[in-house]
PDB file of C-alpha atoms in Angstrom:
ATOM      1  CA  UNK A 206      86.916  90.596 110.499  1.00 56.00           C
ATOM      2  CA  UNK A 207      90.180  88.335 110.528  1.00 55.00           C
ATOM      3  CA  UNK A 208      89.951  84.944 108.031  1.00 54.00           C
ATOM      4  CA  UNK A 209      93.687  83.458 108.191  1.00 56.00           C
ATOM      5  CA  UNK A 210      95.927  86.107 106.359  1.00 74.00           C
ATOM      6  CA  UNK A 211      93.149  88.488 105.248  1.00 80.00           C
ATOM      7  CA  UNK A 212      91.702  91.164 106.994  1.00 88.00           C
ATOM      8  CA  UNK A 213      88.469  92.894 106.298  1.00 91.00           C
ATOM      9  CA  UNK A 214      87.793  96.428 108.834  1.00 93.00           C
ATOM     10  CA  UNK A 215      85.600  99.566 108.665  1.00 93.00           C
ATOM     11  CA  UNK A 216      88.349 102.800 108.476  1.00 91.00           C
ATOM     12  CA  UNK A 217      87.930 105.338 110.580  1.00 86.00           C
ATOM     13  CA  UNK A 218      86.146 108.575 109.253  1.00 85.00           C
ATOM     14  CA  UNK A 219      88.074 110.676 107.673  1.00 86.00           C
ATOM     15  CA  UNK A 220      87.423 114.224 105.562  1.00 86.00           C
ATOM     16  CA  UNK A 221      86.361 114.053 102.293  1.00 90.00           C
ATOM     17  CA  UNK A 222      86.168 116.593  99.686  1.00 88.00           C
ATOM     18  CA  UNK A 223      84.744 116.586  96.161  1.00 91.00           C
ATOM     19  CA  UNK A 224      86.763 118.775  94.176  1.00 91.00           C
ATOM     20  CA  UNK A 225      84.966 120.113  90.839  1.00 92.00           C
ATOM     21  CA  UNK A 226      87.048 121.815  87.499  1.00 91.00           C
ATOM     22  CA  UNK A 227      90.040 121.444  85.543  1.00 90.00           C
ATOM     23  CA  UNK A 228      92.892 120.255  86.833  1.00 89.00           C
ATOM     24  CA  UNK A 229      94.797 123.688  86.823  1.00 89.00           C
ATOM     25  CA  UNK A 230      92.313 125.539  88.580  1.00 86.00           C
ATOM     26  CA  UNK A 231      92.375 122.991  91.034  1.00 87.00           C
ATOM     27  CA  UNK A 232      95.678 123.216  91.397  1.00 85.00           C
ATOM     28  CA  UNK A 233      95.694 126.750  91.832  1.00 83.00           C
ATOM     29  CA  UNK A 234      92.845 126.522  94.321  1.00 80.00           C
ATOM     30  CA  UNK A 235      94.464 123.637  96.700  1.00 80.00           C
ATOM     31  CA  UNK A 236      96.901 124.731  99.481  1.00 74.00           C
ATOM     32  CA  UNK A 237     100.096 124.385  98.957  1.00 76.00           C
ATOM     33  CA  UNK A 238     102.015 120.834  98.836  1.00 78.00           C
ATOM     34  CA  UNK A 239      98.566 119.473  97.934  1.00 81.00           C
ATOM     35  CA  UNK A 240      99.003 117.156  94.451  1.00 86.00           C
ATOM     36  CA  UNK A 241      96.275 116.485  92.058  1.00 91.00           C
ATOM     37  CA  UNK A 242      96.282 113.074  89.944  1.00 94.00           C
ATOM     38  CA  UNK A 243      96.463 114.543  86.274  1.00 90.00           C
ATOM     39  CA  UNK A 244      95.555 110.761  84.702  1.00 93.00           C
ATOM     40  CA  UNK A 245      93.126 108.492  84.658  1.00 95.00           C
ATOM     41  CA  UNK A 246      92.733 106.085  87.617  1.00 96.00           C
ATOM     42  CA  UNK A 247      95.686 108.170  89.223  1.00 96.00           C
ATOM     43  CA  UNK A 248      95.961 108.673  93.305  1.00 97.00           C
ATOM     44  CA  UNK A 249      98.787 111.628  94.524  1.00 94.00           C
ATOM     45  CA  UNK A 250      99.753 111.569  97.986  1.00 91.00           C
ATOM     46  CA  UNK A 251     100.972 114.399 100.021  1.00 84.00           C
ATOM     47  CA  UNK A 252     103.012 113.877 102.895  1.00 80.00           C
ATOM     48  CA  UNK A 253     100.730 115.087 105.714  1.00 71.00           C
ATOM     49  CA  UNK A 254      98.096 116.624 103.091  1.00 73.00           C
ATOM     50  CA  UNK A 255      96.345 113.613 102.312  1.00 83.00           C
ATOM     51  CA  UNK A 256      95.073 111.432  99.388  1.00 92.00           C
ATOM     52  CA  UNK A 257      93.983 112.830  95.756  1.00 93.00           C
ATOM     53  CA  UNK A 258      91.640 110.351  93.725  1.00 97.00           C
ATOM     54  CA  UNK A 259      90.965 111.294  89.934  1.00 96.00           C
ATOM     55  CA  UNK A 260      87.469 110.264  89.204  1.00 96.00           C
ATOM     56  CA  UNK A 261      87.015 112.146  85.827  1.00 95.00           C
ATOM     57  CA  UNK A 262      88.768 115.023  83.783  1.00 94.00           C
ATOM     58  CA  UNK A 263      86.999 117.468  85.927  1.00 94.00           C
ATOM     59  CA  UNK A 264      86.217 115.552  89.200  1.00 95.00           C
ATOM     60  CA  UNK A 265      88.303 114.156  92.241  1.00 95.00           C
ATOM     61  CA  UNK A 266      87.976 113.156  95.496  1.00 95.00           C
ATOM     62  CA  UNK A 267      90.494 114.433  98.108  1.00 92.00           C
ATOM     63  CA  UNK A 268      90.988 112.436 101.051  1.00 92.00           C
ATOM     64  CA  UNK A 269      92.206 114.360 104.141  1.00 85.00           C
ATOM     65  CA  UNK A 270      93.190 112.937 107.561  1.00 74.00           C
ATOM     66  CA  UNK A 271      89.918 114.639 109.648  1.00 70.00           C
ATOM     67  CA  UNK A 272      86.897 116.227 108.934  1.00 69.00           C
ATOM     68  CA  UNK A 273      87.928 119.466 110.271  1.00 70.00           C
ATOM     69  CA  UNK A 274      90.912 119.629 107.766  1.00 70.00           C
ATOM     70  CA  UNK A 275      88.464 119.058 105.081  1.00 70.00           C
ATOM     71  CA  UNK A 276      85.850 122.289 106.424  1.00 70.00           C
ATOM     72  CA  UNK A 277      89.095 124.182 106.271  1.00 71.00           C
ATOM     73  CA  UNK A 278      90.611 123.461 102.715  1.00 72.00           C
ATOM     74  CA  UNK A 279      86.189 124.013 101.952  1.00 71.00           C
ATOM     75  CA  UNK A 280      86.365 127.592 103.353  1.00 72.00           C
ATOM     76  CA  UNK A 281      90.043 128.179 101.489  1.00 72.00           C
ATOM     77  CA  UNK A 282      89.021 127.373  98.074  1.00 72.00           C
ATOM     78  CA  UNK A 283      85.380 129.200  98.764  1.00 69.00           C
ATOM     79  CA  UNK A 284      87.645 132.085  99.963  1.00 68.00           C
ATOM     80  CA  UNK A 285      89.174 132.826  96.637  1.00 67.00           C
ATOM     81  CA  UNK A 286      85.800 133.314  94.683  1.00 66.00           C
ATOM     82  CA  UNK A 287      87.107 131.302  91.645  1.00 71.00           C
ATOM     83  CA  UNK A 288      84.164 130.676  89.209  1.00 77.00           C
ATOM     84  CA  UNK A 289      86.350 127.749  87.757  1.00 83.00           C
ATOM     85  CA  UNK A 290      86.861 125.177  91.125  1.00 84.00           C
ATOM     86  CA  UNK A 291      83.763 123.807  93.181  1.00 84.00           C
ATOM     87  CA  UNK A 292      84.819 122.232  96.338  1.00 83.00           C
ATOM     88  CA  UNK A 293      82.103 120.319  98.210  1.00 85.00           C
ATOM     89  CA  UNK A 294      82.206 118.689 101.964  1.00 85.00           C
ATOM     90  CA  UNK A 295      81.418 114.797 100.752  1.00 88.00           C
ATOM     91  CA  UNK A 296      82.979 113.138 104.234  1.00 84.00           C
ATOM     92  CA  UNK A 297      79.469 111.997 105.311  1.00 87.00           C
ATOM     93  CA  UNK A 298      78.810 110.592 101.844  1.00 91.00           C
ATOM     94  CA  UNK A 299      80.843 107.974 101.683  1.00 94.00           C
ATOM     95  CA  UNK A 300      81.872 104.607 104.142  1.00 95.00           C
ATOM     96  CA  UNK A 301      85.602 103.328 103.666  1.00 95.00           C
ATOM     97  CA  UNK A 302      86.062  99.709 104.206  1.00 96.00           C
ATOM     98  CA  UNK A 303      89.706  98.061 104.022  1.00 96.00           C
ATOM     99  CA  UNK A 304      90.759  94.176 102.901  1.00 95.00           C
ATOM    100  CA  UNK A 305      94.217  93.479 103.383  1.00 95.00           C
ATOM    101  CA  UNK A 306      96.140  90.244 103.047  1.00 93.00           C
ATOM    102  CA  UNK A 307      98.026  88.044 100.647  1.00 91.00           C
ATOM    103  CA  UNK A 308      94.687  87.316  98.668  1.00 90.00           C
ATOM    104  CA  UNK A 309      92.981  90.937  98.720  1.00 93.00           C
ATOM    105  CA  UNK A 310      92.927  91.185  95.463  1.00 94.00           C
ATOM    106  CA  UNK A 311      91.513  87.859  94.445  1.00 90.00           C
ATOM    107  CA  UNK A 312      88.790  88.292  97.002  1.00 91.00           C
ATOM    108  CA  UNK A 313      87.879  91.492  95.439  1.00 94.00           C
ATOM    109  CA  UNK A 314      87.565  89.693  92.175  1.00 92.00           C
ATOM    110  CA  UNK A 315      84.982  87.300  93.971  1.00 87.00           C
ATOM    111  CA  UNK A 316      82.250  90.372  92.985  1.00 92.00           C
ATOM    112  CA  UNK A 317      84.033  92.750  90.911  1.00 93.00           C
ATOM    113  CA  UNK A 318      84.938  92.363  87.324  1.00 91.00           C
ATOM    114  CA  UNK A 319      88.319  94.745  86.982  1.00 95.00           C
ATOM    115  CA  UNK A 320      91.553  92.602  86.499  1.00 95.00           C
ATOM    116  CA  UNK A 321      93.267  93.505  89.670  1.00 96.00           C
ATOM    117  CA  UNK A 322      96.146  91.347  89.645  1.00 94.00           C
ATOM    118  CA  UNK A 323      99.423  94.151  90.518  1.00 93.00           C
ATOM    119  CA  UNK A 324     100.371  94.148  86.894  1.00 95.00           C
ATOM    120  CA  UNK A 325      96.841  95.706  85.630  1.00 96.00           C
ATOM    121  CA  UNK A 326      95.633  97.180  88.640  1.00 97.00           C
ATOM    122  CA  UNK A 327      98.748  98.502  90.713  1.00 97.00           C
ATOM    123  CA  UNK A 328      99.090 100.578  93.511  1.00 97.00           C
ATOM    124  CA  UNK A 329      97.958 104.028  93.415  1.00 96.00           C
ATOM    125  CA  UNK A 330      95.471 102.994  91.340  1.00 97.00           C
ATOM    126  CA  UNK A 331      91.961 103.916  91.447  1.00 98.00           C
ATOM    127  CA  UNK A 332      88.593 102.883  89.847  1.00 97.00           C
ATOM    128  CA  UNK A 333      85.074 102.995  89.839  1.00 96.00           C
ATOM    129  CA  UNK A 334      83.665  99.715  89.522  1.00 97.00           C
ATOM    130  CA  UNK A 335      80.749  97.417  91.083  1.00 96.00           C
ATOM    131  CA  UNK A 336      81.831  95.066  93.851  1.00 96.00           C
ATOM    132  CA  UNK A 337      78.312  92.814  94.212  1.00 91.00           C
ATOM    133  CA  UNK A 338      76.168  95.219  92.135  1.00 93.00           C
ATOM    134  CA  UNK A 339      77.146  97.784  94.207  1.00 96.00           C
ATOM    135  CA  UNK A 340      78.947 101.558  93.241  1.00 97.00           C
ATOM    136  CA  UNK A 341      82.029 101.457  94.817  1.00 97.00           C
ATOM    137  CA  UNK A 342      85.298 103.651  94.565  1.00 97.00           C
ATOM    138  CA  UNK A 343      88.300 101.095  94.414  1.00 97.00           C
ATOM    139  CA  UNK A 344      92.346 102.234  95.715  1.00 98.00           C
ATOM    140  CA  UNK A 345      94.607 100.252  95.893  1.00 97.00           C
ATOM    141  CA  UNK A 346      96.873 101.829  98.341  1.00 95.00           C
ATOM    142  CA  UNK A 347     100.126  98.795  98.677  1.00 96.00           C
ATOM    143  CA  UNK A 348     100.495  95.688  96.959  1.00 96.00           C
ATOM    144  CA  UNK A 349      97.899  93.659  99.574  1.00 96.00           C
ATOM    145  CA  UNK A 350      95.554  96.394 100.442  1.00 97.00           C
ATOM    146  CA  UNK A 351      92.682  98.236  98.894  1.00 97.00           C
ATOM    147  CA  UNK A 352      90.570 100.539 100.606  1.00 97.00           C
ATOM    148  CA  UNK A 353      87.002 100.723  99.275  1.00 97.00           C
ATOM    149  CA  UNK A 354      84.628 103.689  99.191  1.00 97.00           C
ATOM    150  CA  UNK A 355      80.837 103.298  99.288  1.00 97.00           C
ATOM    151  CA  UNK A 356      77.617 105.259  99.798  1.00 96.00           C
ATOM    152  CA  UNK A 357      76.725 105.702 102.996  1.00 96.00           C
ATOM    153  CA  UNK A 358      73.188 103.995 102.307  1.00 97.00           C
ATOM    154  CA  UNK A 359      75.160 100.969 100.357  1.00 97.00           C
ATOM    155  CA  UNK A 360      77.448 100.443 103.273  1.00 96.00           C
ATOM    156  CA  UNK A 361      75.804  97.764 104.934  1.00 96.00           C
ATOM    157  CA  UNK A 362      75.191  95.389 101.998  1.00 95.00           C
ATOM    158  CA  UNK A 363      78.524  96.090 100.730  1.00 96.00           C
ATOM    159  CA  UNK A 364      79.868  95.009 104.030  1.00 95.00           C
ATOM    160  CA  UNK A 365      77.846  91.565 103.988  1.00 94.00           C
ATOM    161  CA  UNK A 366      78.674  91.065 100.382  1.00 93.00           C
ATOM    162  CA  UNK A 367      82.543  91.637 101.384  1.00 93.00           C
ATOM    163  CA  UNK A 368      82.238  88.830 104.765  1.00 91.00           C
ATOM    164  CA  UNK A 369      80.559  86.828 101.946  1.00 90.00           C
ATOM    165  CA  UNK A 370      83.887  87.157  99.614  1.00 89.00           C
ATOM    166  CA  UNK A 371      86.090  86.434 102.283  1.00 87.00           C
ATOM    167  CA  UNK A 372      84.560  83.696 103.523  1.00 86.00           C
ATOM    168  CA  UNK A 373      84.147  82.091  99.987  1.00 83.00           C
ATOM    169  CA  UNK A 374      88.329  82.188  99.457  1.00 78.00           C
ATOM    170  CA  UNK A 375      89.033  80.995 102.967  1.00 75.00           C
ATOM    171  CA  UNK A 376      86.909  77.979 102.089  1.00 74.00           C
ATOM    172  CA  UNK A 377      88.696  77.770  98.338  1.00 72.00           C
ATOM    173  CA  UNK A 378      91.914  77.349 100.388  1.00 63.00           C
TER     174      UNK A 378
END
């Protein structure tokens, strides 16, 4: 959906994998050139590797390009047996929605309480929040874009509540 500069889209699938322990047995467990987020609200990229989300001290969300590269990093960190790192195939969990333009952020603000004005909220930043009531994983991945994760079952409410938000600051402008 296109309103003037902003841009609201389902993303294409892509493999998702729920990553369980502490950060250095993660490490150890990941192939290689994969980075882990070590902070709070952290994202590390890896060129051609994908996306790494912290969502607690023990819990983050890796975001690969397919769902086949996430089965295969699944069987990897199975294959090594460690009783410390938990690795779970989560790509059919979740929805990803996009909203992109000069006023992205203040749409987002239409149902979600986080400040995410650049200086607060900047990019490679990640929450858990509510947008409309509803669970949602926020990234904000450049300076007028955040992708948005969702339950699969939440999707479509999330996705009229978004329209809704758009529409609203179109009309405020």
């Amino acid at each position: 959906m296109l309103s003037g500069s902003m841009a609201l889209e389902r993303c294409e699938p892509r493999g998702k994998l729920l990553l369980l322990g502490d950060a250095p047995a993660v490490v150890k467990a990941l192939p290689e050139g994969i980075g882990i987020p070590l902070q709070p609200r952290g994202v590390a990229r890896s060129r051609g590797s994908g996306t790494c989300l912290w969502l607690s001290p023990t819990q983050r969300l890796l975001l690969l390009a397919t769902e086949s590269d996430a089965r295969l990093a699944v069987a990897r960190i199975r294959a090594l047996r460690s009783p410390d790192v938990w690795a779970f195939d989560a790509g059919a969990r979740y929805v990803d929605f996009a909203v992109a333009g000069r006023d992205c952020a203040a749409v987002l603000n239409g149902g979600c309480s986080l400040d995410l004005r650049e200086p607060a909220f900047p990019v490679d930043t990640c929450a858990r929040t509510r947008f409309d009531q509803v669970p949602v994983l926020l990234v904000r991945s450049s300076p007028e874009r955040f992708e948005i994760l969702v339950e699969r079952p939440l999707a479509h409410y999330l996705w009229l509540g978004l329209c809704r938000a758009v529409n609203d600051r179109r009309d405020e402008t």
